[in-house]
CSV table of C-alpha atoms in Angstrom, one decimal:
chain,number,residue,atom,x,y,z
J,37,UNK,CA,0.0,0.0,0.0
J,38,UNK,CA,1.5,3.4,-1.1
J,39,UNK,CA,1.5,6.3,1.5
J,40,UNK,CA,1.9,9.8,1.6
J,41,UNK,CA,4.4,11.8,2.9
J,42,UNK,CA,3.8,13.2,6.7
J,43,UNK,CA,3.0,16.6,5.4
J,44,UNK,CA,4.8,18.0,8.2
J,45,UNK,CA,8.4,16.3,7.2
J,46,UNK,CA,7.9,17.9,3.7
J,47,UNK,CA,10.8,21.1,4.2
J,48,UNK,CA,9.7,24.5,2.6
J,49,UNK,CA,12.4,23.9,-0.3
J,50,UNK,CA,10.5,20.4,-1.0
J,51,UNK,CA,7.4,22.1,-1.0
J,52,UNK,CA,8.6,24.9,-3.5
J,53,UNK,CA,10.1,22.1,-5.7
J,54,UNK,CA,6.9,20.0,-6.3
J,55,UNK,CA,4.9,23.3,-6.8
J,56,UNK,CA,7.3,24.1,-9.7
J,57,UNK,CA,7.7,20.8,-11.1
J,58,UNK,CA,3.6,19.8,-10.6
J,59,UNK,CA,4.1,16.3,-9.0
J,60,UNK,CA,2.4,16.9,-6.0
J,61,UNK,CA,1.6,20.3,-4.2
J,62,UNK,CA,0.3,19.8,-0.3
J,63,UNK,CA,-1.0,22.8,1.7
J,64,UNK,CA,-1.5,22.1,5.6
J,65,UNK,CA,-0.2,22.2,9.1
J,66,UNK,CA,-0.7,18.4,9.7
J,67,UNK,CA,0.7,16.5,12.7
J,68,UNK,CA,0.3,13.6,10.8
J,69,UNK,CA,0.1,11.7,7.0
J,70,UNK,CA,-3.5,12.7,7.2
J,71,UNK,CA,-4.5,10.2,3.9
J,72,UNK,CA,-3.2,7.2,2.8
J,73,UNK,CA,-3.4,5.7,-0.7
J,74,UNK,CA,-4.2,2.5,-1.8
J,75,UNK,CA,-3.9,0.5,-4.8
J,76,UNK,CA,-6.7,-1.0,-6.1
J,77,UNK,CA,-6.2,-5.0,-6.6
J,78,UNK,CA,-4.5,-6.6,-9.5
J,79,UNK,CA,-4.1,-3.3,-11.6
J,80,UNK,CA,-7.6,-2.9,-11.8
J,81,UNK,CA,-9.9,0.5,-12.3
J,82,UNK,CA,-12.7,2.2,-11.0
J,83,UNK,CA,-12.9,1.2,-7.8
J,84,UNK,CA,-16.4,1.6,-6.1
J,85,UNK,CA,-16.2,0.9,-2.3
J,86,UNK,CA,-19.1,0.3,0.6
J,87,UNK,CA,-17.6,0.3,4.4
J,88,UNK,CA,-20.3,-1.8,7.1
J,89,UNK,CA,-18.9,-3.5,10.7
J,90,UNK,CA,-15.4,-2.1,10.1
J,91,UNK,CA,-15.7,-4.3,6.5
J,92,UNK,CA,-14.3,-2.8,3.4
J,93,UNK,CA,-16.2,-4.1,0.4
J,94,UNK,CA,-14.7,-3.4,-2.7
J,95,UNK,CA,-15.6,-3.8,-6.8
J,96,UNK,CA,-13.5,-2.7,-9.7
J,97,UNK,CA,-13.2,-3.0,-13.3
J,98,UNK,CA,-10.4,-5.2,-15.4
J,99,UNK,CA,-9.8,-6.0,-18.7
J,100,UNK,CA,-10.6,-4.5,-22.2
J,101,UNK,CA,-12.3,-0.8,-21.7
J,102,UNK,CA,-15.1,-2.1,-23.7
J,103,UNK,CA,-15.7,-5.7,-22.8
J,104,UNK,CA,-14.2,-6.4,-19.6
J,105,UNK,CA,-15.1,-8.0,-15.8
J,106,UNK,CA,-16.0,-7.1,-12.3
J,107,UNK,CA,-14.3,-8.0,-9.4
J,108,UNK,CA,-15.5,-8.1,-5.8
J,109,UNK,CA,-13.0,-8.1,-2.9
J,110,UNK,CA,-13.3,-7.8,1.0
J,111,UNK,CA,-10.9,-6.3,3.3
J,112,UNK,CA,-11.3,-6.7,6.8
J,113,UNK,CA,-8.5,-4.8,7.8
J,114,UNK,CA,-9.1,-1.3,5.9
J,115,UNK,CA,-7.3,-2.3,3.0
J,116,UNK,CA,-3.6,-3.4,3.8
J,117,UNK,CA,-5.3,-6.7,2.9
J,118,UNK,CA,-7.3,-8.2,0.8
J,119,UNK,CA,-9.5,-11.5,0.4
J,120,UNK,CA,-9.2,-13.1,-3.2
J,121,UNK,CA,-11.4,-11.3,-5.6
J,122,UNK,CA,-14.4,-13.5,-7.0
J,123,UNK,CA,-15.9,-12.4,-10.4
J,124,UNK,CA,-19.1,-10.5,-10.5
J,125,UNK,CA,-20.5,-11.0,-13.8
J,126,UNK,CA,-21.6,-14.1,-14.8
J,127,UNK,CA,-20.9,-14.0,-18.9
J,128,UNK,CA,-17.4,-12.8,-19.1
J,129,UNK,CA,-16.4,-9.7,-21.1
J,130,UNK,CA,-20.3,-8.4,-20.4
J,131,UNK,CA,-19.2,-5.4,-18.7
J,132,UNK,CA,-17.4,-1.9,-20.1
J,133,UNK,CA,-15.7,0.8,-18.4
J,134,UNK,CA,-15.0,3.2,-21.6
J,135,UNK,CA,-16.4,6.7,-21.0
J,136,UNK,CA,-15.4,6.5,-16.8
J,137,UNK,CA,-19.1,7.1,-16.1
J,138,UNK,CA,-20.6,3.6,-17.7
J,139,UNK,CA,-18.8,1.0,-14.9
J,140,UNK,CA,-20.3,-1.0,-12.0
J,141,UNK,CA,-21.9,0.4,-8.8
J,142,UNK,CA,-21.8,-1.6,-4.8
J,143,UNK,CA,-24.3,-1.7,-2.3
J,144,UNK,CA,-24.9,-3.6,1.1
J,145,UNK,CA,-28.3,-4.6,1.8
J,146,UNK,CA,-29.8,-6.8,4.4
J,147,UNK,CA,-27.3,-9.5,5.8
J,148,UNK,CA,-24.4,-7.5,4.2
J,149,UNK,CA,-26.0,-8.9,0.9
J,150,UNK,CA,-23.8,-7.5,-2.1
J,151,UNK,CA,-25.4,-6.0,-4.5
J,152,UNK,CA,-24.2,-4.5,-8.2
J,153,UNK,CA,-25.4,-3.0,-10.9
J,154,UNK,CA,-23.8,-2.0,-14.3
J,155,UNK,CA,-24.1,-1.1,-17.8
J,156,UNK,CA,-23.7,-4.4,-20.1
J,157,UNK,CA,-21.2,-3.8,-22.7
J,158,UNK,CA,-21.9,-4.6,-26.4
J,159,UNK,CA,-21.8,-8.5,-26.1
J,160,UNK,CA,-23.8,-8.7,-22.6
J,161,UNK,CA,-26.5,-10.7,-22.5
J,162,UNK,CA,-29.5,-11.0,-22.0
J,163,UNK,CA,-30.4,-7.5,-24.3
J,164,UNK,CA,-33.0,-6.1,-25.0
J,165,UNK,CA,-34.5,-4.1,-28.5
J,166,UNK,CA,-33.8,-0.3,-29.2
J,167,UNK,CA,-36.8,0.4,-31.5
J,168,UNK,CA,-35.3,3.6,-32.4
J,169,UNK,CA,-32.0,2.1,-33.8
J,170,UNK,CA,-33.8,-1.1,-34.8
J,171,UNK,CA,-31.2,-3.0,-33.0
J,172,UNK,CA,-30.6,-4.9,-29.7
J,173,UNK,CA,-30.1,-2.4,-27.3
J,174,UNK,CA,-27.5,-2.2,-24.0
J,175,UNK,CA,-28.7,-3.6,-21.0
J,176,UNK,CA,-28.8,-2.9,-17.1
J,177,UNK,CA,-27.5,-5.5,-15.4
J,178,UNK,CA,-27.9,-6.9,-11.6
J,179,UNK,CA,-26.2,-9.3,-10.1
J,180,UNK,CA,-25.9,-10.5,-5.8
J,181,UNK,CA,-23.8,-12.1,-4.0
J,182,UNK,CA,-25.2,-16.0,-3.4
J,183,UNK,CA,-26.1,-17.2,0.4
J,184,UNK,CA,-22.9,-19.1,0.7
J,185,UNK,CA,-20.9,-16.1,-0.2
J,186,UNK,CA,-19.0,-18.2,-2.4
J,187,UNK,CA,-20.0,-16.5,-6.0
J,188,UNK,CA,-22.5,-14.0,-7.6
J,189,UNK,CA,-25.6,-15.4,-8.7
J,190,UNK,CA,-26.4,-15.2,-12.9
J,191,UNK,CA,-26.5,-11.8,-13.9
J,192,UNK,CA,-29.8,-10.1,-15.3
J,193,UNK,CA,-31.3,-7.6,-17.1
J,194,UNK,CA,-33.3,-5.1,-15.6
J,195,UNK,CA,-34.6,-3.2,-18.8
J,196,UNK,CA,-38.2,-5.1,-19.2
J,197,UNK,CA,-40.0,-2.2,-21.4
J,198,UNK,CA,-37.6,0.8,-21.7
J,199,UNK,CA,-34.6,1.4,-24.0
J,200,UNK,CA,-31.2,3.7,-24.8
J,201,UNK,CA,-29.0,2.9,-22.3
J,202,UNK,CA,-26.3,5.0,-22.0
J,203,UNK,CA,-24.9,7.2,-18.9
J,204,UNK,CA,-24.1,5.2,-15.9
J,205,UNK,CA,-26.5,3.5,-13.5
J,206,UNK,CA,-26.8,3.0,-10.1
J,207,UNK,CA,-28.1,0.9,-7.2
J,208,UNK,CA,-28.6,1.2,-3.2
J,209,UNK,CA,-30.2,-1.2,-1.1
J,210,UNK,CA,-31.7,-0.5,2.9
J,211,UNK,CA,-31.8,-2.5,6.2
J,212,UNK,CA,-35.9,-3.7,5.1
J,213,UNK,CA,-34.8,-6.0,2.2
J,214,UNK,CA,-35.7,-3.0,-0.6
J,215,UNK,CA,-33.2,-2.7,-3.5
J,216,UNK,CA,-32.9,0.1,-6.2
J,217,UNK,CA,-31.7,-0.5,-9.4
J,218,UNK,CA,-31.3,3.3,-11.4
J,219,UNK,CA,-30.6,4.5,-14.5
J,220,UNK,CA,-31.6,7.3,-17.5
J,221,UNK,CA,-33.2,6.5,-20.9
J,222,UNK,CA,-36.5,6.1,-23.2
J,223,UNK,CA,-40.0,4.5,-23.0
J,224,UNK,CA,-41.5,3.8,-26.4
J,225,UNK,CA,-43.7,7.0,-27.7
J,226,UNK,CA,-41.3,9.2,-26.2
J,227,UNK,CA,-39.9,12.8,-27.8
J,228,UNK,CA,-36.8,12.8,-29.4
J,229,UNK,CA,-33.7,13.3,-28.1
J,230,UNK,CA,-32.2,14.1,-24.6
J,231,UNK,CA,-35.5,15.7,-23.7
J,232,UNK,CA,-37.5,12.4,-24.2
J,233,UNK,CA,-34.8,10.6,-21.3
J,234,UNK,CA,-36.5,9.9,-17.9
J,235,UNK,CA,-35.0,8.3,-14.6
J,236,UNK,CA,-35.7,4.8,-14.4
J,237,UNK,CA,-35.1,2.9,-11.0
J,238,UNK,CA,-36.5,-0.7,-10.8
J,239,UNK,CA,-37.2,-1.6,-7.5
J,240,UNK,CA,-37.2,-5.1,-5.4
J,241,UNK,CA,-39.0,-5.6,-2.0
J,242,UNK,CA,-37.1,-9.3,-1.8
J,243,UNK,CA,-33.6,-8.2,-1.2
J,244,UNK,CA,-32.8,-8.7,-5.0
J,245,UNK,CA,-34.7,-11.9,-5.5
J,246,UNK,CA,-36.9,-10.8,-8.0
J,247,UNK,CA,-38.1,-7.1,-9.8
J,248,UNK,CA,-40.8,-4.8,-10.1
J,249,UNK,CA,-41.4,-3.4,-13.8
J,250,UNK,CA,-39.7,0.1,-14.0
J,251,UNK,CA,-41.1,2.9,-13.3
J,252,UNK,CA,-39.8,6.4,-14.2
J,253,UNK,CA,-38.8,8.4,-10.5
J,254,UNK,CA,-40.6,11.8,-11.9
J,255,UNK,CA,-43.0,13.2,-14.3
J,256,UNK,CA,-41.1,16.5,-14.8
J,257,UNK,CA,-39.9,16.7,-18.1
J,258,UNK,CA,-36.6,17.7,-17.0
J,259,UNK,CA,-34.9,14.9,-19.7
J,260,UNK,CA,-31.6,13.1,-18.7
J,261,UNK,CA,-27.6,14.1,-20.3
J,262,UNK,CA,-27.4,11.3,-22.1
J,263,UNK,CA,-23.7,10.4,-21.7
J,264,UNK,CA,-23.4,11.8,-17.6
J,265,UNK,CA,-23.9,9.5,-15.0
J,266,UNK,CA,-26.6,9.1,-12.4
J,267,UNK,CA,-26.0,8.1,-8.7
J,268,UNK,CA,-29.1,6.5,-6.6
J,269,UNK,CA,-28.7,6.3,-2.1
J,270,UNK,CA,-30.9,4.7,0.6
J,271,UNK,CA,-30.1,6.2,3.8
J,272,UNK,CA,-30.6,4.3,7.1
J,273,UNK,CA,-33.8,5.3,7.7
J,274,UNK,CA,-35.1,4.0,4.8
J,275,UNK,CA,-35.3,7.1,2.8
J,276,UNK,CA,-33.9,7.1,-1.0
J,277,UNK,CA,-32.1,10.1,-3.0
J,278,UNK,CA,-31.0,10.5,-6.6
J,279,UNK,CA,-28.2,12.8,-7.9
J,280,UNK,CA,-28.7,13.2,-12.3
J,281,UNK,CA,-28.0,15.6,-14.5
J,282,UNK,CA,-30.9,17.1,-17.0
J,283,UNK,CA,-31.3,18.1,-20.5
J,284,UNK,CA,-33.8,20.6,-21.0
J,285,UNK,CA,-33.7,22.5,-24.5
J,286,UNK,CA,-30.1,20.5,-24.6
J,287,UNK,CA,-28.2,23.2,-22.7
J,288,UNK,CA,-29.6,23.0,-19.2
J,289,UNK,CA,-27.3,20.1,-18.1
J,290,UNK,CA,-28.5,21.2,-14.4
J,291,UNK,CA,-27.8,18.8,-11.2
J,292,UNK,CA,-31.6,17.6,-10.0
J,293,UNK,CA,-32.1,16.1,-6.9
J,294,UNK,CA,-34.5,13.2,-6.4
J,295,UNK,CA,-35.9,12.0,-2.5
J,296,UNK,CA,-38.7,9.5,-1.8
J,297,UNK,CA,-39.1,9.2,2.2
J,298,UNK,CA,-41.9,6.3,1.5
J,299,UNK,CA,-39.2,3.2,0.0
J,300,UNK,CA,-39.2,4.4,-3.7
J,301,UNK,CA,-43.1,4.5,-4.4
J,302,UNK,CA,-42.8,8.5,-5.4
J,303,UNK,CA,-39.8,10.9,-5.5
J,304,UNK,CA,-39.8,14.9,-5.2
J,305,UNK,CA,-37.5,16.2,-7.9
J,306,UNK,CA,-35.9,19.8,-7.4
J,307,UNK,CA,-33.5,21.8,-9.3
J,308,UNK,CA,-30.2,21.6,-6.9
J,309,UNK,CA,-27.1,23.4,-9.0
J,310,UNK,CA,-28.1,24.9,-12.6
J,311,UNK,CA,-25.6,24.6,-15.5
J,312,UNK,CA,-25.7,25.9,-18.9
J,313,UNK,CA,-23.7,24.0,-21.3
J,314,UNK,CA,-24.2,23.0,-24.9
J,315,UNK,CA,-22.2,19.5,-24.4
J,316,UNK,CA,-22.3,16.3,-22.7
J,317,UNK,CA,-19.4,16.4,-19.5
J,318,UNK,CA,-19.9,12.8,-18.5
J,319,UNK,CA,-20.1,13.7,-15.3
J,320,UNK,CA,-20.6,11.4,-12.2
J,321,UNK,CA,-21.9,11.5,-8.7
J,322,UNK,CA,-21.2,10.2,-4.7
J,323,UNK,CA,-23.5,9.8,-1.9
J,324,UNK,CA,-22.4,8.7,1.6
J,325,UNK,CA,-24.3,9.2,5.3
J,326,UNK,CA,-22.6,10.0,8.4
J,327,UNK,CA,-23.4,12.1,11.8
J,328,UNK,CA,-27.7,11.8,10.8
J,329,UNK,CA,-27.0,13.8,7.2
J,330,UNK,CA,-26.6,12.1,3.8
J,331,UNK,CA,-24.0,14.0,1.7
J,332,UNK,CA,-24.3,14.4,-2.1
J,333,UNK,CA,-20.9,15.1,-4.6
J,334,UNK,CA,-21.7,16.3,-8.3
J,335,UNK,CA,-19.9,18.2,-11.0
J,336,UNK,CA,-20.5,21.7,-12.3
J,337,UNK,CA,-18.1,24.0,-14.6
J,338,UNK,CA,-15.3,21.6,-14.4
J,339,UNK,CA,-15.2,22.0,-10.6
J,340,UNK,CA,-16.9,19.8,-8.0
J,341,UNK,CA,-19.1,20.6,-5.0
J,342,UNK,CA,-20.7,18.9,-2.3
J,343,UNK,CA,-23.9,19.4,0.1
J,344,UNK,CA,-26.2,17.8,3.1
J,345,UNK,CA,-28.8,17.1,0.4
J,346,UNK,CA,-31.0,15.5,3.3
J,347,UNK,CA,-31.7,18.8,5.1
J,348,UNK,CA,-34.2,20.0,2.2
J,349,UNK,CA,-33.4,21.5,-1.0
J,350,UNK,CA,-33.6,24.8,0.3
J,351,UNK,CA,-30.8,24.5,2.7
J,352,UNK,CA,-29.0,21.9,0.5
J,353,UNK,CA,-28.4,25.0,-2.0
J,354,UNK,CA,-27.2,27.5,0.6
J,355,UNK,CA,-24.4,25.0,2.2
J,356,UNK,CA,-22.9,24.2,-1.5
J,357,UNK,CA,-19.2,24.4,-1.0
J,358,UNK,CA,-16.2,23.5,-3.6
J,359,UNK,CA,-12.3,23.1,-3.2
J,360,UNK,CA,-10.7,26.5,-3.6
J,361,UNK,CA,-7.6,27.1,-5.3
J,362,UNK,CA,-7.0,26.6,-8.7
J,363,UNK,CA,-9.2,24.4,-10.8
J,364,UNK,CA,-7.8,22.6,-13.6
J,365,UNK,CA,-11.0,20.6,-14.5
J,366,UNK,CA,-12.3,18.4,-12.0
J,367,UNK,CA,-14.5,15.8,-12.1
J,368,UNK,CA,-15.5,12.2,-10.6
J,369,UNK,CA,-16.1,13.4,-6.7
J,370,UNK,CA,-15.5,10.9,-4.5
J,371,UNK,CA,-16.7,11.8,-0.4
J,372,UNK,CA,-15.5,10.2,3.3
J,373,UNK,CA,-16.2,11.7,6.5
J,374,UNK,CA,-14.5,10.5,9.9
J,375,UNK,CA,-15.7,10.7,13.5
J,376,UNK,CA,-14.3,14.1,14.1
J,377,UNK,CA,-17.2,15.8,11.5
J,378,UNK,CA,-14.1,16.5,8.9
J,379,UNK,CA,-15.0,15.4,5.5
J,380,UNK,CA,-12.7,14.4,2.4
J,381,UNK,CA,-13.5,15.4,-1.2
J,382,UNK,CA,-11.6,13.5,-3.7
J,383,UNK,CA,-11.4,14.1,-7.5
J,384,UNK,CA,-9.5,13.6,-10.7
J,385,UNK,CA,-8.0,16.4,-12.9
J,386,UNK,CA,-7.6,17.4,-16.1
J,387,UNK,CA,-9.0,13.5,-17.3
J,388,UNK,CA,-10.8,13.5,-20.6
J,389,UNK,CA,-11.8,10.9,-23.1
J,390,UNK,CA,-8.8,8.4,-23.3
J,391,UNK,CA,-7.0,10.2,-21.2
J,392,UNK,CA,-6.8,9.9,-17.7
J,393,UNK,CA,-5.6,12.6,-14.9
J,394,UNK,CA,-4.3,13.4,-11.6
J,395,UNK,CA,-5.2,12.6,-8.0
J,396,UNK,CA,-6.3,15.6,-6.3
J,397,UNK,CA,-7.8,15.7,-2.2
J,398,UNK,CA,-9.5,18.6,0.0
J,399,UNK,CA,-9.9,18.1,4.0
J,400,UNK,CA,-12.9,20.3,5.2
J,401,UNK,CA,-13.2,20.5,9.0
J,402,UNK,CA,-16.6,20.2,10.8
J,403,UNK,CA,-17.6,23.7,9.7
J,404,UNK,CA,-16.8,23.2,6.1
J,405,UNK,CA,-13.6,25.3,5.7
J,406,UNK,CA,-10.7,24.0,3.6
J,407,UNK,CA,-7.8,22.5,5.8
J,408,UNK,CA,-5.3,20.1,4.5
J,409,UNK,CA,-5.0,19.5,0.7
J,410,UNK,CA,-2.8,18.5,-1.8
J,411,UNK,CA,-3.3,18.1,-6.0
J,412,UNK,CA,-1.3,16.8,-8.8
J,413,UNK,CA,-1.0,14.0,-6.0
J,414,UNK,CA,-0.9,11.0,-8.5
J,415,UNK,CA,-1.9,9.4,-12.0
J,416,UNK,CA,-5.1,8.2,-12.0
J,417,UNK,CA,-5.6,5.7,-15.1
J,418,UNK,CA,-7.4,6.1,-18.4
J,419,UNK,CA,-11.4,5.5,-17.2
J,420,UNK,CA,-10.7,5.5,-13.5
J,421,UNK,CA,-11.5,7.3,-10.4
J,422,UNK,CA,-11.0,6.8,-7.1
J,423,UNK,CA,-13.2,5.6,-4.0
J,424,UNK,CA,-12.6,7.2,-0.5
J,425,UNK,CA,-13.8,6.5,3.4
J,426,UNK,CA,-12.6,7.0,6.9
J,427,UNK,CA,-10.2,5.0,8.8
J,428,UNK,CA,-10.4,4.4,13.0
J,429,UNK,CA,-8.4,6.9,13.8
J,430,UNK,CA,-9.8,9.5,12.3
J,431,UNK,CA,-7.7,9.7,8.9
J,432,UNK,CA,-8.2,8.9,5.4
J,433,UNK,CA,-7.7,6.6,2.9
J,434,UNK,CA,-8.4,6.9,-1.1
J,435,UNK,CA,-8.4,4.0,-3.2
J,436,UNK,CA,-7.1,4.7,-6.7
């Protein structure tokens, strides 16, 4: 496991030297390494991570960018080890990580159940039919974690009427056996375009045993940035939040919130940060829950931002905050908070398509001002990202 460099052992000449040379630049007064990096298992990518009992649960994506495999692997001892990875999907090659936005998501339901969702890649099966292209179309998958623990069960598509795949899905799962399977595109008869793409989010009441028919999360016509990712939460009191990006008249890629406080049946939609942009960013999204609030991480302007999205949207608007300094396109938030109320923002910058970027971290303390940080920290690989959370003692650890 790599680490960092006691901040405070770093002399002012070292400190001038990286600044000029852009291999790493750390600002802080730190009486100790307060992050430590880890690699992610056999030279994989896109690590997605969920943390329950002091367990570290971990999936990432190896192989070909567009027909590779998902791996699951468990640490029980915060990552300086971890257990022999088992393969999530069942058809190999069915799963894609090209676009950094498109690769698999974790959660832990009832039982620590593992669940995962993903977008198929273009030999996945089972597919389903794009009527528009008059083709077979990509699909969502599912797959959990079997009741020996010894392998994932067959994988399945969750797609049963709707159609264009494309941006990243999503799943979360809560401690009354509900999962939530989420993604953006197109039920038949609708308009063309980005405008005509909804939220979908299939949900089971069977801890993943079987499906419900989807059904879109809102009826505003807010339509879906085809190419950006969504991110889907349950919270531990059972309520579920969404984090997507819209397309209305193609240049309001704005950040909408969804909630449903009653397990998924309806969800409230609200514009949360508004962004006017005649492209696709492929942007993505992070959720985590500590301290009674649930946290949400999104892109905007090529910087990145996080809010308590569980206080209302109201409040949620007027406690935005960003990583200051310089801001040489961020993107791919990833959030951690530890038992002392600081919270960790990690990103990667300057990454674009087939090209990957640079490690870059932001310590807020409890009141949300910036502390310790440090960018141009390390290479993060073409597609990747990394995953974050909170060790014991009250440090950090980002897995990349």
């Amino acid at each position: 496991m790599a680490q960092l460099k006691s901040l405070d052992s770093l002399t002012r000449r070292q400190l001038l030297i990286s600044a000029t040379s852009g291999s790493v630049l750390c600002l802080a007064s730190a009486p100790e390494n307060p992050v430590q990096l880890i690699a992610v298992p056999d030279k994989g990518i896109q690590p997605q991570i969920a943390v329950v009992d002091n367990h570290l649960h971990l999936i990432y994506f190896a192989g070909g960018s567009k027909h590779g495999d998902i791996f699951y692997a468990r640490s029980d001892d915060f990552g300086r080890s971890f257990s022999p990875s088992l393969r999530v999907n069942s058809q190999e090659g069915s799963a894609l990580a090209i676009g950094s936005i498109r690769g698999a998501q974790i959660s832990i339901g009832t039982q620590n159940r593992i669940h995962v969702a993903w977008n198929g890649s273009d030999a996945a099966e089972p597919r389903g039919l794009n009527p528009e292209a008059g083709k077979p179309g990509s699909p969502m998958l599912y797959a959990r974690l079997n009741n020996r623990r010894t392998a994932f069960e067959p994988q399945r598509n969750l797609m049963q009427w709707t159609f264009g795949l494309d941006g990243g899905g999503s799943v979360a799962s809560d401690h009354s056996g509900n999962v939530y399977v989420a993604w953006h595109g197109k039920a038949p008869g609708a308009v063309e375009g980005e405008a005509g793409r909804t939220v979908w989010i299939a949900r089971s009441g069977d801890e993943g045993r079987s499906f419900a028919k989807e059904r879109a999360a809102t009826s505003e016509p807010t339509g879906a940035c085809g190419c950006c990712g969504l991110k889907i939460f349950a919270d531990s009191r059972g309520n579920v939040y969404g984090l997507y990006r819209s397309a209305r008249q193609n240049v309001n890629r704005d950040i909408y919130l969804l909630r449903s406080t009653n397990a998924g049946e309806r969800f409230s939609a609200a514009l949360l940060h508004p962004w006017n942009i005649d492209a696709c960013p492929m942007s993505s999204m992070a959720f985590i829950e500590t301290g009674g609030d649930v946290l949400g991480a999104w892109e905007t302007q090529t910087q990145v931002y996080f809010a308590p999205v569980s206080r209302g949207i109201d409040q949620a608007k007027t406690a935005i905050v960003a990583p200051p300094g310089a801001n040489p396109k961020r993107k791919y938030p990833a959030l951690a908070r530890n038992q002392r109320g600081e919270t960790l923002v990690a990103w990667v910058e300057g990454s674009g398509w087939q090209r990957g970027g640079m490690l870059g971290w932001q310590i807020f303390d409890q009141t949300g001002k910036p502390t310790v940080s440090c960018s141009a920290l390390r290479s993060v690989p073409i597609w990747s990202f990394p995953a974050a959370f909170a060790l014991p003692d009250g440090r950090f650890a980002i897995i990349i």
